[in-house]
Tab-separated table of C-alpha atoms in Angstrom:
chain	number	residue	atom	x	y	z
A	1	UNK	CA	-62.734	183.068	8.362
A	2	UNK	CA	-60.283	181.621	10.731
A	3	UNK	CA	-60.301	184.067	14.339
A	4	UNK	CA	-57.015	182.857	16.761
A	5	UNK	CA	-57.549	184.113	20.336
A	6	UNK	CA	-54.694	184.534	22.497
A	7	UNK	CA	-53.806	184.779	26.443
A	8	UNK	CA	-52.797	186.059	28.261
A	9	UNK	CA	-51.517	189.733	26.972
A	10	UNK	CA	-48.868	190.117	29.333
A	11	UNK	CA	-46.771	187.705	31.342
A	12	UNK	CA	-44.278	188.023	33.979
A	13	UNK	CA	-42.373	185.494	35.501
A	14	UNK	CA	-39.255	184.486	37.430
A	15	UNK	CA	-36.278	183.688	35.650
A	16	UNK	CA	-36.086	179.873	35.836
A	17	UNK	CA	-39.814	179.587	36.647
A	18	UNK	CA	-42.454	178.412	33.619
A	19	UNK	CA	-44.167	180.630	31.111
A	20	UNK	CA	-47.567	179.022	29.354
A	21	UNK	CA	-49.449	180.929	26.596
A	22	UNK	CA	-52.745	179.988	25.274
A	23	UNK	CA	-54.354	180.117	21.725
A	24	UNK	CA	-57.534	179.169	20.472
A	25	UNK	CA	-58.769	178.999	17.086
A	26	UNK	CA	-61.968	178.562	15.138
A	27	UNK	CA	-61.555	177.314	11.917
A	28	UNK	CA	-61.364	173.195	12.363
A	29	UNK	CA	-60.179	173.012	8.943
A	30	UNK	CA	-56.725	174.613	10.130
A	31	UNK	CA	-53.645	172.214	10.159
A	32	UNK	CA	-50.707	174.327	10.544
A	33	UNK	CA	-49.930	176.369	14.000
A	34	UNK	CA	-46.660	178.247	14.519
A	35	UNK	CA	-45.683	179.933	17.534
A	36	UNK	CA	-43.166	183.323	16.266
A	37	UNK	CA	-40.710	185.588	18.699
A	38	UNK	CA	-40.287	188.778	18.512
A	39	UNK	CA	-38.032	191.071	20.114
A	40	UNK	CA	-38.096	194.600	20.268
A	41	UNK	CA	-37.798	196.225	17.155
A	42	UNK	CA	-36.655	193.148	15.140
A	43	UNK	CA	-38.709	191.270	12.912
A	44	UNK	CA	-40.896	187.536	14.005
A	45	UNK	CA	-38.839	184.256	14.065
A	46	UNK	CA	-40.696	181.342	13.890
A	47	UNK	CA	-39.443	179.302	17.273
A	48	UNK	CA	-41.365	175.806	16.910
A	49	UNK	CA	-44.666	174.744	14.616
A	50	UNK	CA	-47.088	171.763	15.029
A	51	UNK	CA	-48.917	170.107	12.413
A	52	UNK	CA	-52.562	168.733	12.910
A	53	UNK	CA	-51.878	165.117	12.922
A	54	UNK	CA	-49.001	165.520	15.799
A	55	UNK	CA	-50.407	166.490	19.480
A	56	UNK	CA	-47.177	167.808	20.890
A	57	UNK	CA	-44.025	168.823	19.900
A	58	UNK	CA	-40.799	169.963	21.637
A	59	UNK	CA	-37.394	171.308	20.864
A	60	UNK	CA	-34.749	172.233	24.049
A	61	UNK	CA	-36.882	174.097	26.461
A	62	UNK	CA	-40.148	175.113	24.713
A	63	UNK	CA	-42.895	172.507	23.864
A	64	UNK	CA	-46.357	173.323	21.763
A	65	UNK	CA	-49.200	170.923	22.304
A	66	UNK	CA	-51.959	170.971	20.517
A	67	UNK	CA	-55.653	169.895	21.451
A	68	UNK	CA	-57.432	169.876	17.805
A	69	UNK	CA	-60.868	168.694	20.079
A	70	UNK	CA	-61.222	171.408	21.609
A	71	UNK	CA	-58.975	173.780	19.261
A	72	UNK	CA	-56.628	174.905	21.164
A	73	UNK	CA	-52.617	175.299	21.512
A	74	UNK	CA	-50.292	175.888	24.068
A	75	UNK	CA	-46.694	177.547	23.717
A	76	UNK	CA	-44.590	176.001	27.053
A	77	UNK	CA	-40.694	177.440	27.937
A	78	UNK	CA	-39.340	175.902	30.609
A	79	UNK	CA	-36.789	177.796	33.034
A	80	UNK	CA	-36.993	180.722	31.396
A	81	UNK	CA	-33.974	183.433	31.160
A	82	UNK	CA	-33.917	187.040	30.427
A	83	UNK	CA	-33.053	186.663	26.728
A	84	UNK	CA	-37.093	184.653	26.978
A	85	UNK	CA	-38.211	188.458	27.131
A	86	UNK	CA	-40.580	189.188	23.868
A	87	UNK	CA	-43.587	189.643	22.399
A	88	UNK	CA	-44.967	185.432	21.491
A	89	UNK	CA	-47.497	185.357	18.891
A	90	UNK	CA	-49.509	182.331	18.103
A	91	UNK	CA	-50.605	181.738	14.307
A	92	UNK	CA	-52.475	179.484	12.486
A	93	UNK	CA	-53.469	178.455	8.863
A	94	UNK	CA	-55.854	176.236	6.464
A	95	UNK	CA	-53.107	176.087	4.106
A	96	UNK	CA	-49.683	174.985	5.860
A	97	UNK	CA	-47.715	177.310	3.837
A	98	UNK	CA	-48.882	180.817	4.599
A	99	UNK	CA	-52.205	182.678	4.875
A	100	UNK	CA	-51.573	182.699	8.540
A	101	UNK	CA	-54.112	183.862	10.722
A	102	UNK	CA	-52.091	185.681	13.646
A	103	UNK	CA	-52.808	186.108	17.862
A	104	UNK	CA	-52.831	189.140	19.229
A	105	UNK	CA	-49.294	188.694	20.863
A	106	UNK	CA	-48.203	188.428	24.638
A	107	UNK	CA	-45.695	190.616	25.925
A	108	UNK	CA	-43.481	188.087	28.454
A	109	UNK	CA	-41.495	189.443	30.444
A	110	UNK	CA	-38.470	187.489	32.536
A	111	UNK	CA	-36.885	189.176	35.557
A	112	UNK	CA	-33.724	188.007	37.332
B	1	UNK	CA	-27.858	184.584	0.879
B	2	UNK	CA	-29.939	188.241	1.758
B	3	UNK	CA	-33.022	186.166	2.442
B	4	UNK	CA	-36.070	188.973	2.845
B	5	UNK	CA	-34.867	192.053	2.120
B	6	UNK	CA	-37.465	195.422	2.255
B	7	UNK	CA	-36.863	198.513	1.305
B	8	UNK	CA	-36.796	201.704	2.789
B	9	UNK	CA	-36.813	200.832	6.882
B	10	UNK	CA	-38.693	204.232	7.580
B	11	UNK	CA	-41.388	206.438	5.481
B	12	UNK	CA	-43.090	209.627	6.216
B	13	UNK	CA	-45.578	210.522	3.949
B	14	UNK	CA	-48.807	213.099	3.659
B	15	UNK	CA	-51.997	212.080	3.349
B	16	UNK	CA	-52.642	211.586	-0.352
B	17	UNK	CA	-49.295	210.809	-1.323
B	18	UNK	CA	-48.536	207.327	-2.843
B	19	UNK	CA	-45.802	205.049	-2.268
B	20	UNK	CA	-44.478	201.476	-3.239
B	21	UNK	CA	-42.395	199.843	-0.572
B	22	UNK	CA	-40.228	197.132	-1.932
B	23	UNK	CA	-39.286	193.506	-1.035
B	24	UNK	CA	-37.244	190.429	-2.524
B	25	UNK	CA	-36.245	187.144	-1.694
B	26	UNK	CA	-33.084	185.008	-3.088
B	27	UNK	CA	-34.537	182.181	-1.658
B	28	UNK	CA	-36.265	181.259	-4.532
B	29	UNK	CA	-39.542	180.935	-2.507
B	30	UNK	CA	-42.745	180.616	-4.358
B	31	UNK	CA	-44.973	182.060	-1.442
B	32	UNK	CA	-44.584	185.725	-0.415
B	33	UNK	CA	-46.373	187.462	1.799
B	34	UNK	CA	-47.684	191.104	3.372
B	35	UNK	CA	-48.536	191.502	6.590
B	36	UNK	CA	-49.231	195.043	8.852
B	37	UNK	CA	-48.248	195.136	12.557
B	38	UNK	CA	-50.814	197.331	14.415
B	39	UNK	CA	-50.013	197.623	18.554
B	40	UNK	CA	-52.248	194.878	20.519
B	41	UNK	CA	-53.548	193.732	16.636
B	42	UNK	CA	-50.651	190.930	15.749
B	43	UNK	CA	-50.001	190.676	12.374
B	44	UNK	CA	-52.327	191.106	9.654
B	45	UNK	CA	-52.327	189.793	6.203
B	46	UNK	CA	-52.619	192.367	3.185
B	47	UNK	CA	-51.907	190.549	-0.052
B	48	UNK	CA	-50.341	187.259	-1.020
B	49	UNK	CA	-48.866	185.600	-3.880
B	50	UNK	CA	-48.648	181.398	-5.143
B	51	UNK	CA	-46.312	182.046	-7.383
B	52	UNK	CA	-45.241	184.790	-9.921
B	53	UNK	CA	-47.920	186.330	-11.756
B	54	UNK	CA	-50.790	185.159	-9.158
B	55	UNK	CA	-51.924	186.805	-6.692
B	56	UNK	CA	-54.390	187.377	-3.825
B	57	UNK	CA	-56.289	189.102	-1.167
B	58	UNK	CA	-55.602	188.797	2.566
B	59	UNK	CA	-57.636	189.995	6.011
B	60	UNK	CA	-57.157	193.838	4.949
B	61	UNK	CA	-55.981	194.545	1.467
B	62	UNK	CA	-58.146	197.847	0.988
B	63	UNK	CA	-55.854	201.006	0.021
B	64	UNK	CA	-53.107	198.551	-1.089
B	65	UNK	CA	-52.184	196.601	-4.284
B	66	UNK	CA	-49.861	194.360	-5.340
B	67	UNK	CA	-48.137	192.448	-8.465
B	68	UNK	CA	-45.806	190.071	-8.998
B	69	UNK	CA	-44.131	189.885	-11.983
B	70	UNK	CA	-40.841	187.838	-11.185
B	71	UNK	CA	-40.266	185.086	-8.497
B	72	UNK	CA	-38.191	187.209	-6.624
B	73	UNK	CA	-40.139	190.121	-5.872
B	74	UNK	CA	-43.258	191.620	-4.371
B	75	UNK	CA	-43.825	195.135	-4.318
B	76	UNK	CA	-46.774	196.683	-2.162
B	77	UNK	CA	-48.231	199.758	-3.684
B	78	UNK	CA	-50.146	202.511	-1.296
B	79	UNK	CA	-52.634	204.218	-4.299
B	80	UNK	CA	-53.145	206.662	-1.240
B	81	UNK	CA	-51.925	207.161	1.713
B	82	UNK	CA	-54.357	207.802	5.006
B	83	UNK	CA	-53.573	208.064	8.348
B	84	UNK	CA	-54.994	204.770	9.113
B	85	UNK	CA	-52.503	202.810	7.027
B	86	UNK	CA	-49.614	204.317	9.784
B	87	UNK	CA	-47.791	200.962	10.833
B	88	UNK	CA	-45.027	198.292	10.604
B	89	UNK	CA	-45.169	196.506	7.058
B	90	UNK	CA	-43.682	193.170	7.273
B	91	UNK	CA	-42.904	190.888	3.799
B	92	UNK	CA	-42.502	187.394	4.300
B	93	UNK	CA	-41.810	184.437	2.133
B	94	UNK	CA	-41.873	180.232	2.335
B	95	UNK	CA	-40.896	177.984	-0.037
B	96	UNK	CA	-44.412	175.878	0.479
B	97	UNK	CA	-44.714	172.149	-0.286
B	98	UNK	CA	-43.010	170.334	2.596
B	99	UNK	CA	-41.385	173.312	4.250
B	100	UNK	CA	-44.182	175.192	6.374
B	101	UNK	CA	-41.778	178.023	7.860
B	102	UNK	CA	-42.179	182.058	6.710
B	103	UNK	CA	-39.265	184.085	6.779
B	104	UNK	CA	-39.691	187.484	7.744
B	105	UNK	CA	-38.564	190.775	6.534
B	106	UNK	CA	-36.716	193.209	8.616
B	107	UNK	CA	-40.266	195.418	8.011
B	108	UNK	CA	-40.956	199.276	7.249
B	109	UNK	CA	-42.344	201.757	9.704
B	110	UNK	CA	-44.536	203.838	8.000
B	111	UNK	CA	-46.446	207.240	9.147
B	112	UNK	CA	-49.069	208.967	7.324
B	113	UNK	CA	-49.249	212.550	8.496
């Protein structure tokens, strides 16, 4: 079955300064990735998602690209504030709408 | 609209004991979805469902079981609770077709004493 690695863990970083995550998967048949927030005690929110047959994607300040070569996918925020603070997880799936295959999360945290 | 709703938010149970915890959707979503939050594990699938009356296995559906009779709901049964299934449960649901996203549940913390 599909196995999503993700990096790093933990993350700390500047406010206004860049935050990158990393996630690589194994499955090449996978053609859905979403990247979900989740904030302490509250339940995941999808933020963006990338289909297979589009390399990158970005809304306001966070951009996901996706490298289906080499099967791998980046979450990017740019100039990051304190309300950036959460646990990212990287996901993905064979079947676009669900079966998702999860990360294992990284914690980022933003100080002022 | 509610969207995900699961019910109850916190459990305590003994080992042994069995439990169903709830969830329903108004969205009129055909795909629901269990997952279980471990620390430094993500989220892990239990059981799914394609529509009402169909369902199917995820990553770790041992100890649990599932049915769904109507579109709106999806009920997770524990036949018997161990100290391993201690977690967060989270339900989620997607309509499927052209729209991709889940919607999450508010989840259930559940300990198994």
């Amino acid at each position: 079955g599909e196995n999503v690695e993700q990096h790093p863990s933990t993350l700390s970083v500047q406010e206004g300064d860049s935050a990158v995550i990393k996630c690589t998967y194994s499955d090449s048949a996978s053609n859905y990735f979403p990247w979900y927030k989740q904030e302490l005690g509250k339940r995941p929110q999808l933020i963006i998602d990338i289909r297979s047959n589009v390399g990158e994607k970005k809304d306001q300040r966070i951009a996901v690209t996706l490298n289906k070569t080499a099967k791998h996918f980046s979450l990017h925020i740019t100039e990051t504030q304190p309300e950036d603070s959460a646990v990212y997880f990287c996901a993905a799936s064979t079947d676009s709408w669900g079966k998702l295959q999860f990360g294992a999360g990284t914690q980022v945290v933003v100080t002022p | 609209n509610a969207g995900v709703t699961q019910t109850p938010k916190f459990q305590v149970l003994k080992t042994g004991q069995s439990m169903t915890l709830q969830c329903a959707q108004d969205m009129n979503h055909e795909y629901m979805s269990w997952y279980r939050q471990d620390p430094g594990m993500g989220l892990r699938l239990i059981h799914y469902s394609v529509g009402a009356g169909i369902t199917d296995q995820g990553e770790v559906p041992n100890g649990y079981n599932v049915s769904r009779s109507t579109t709106e709901d999806f009920p997770l049964r524990l036949l018997s609770a161990a100290p391993s299934q201690t977690s967060v449960y989270f339900c989620a649901s997607s309509y499927g077709r052209t729209s991709y996203e889940q919607y999450f549940g508010p989840g259930t913390r559940l300990t198994v004493t």
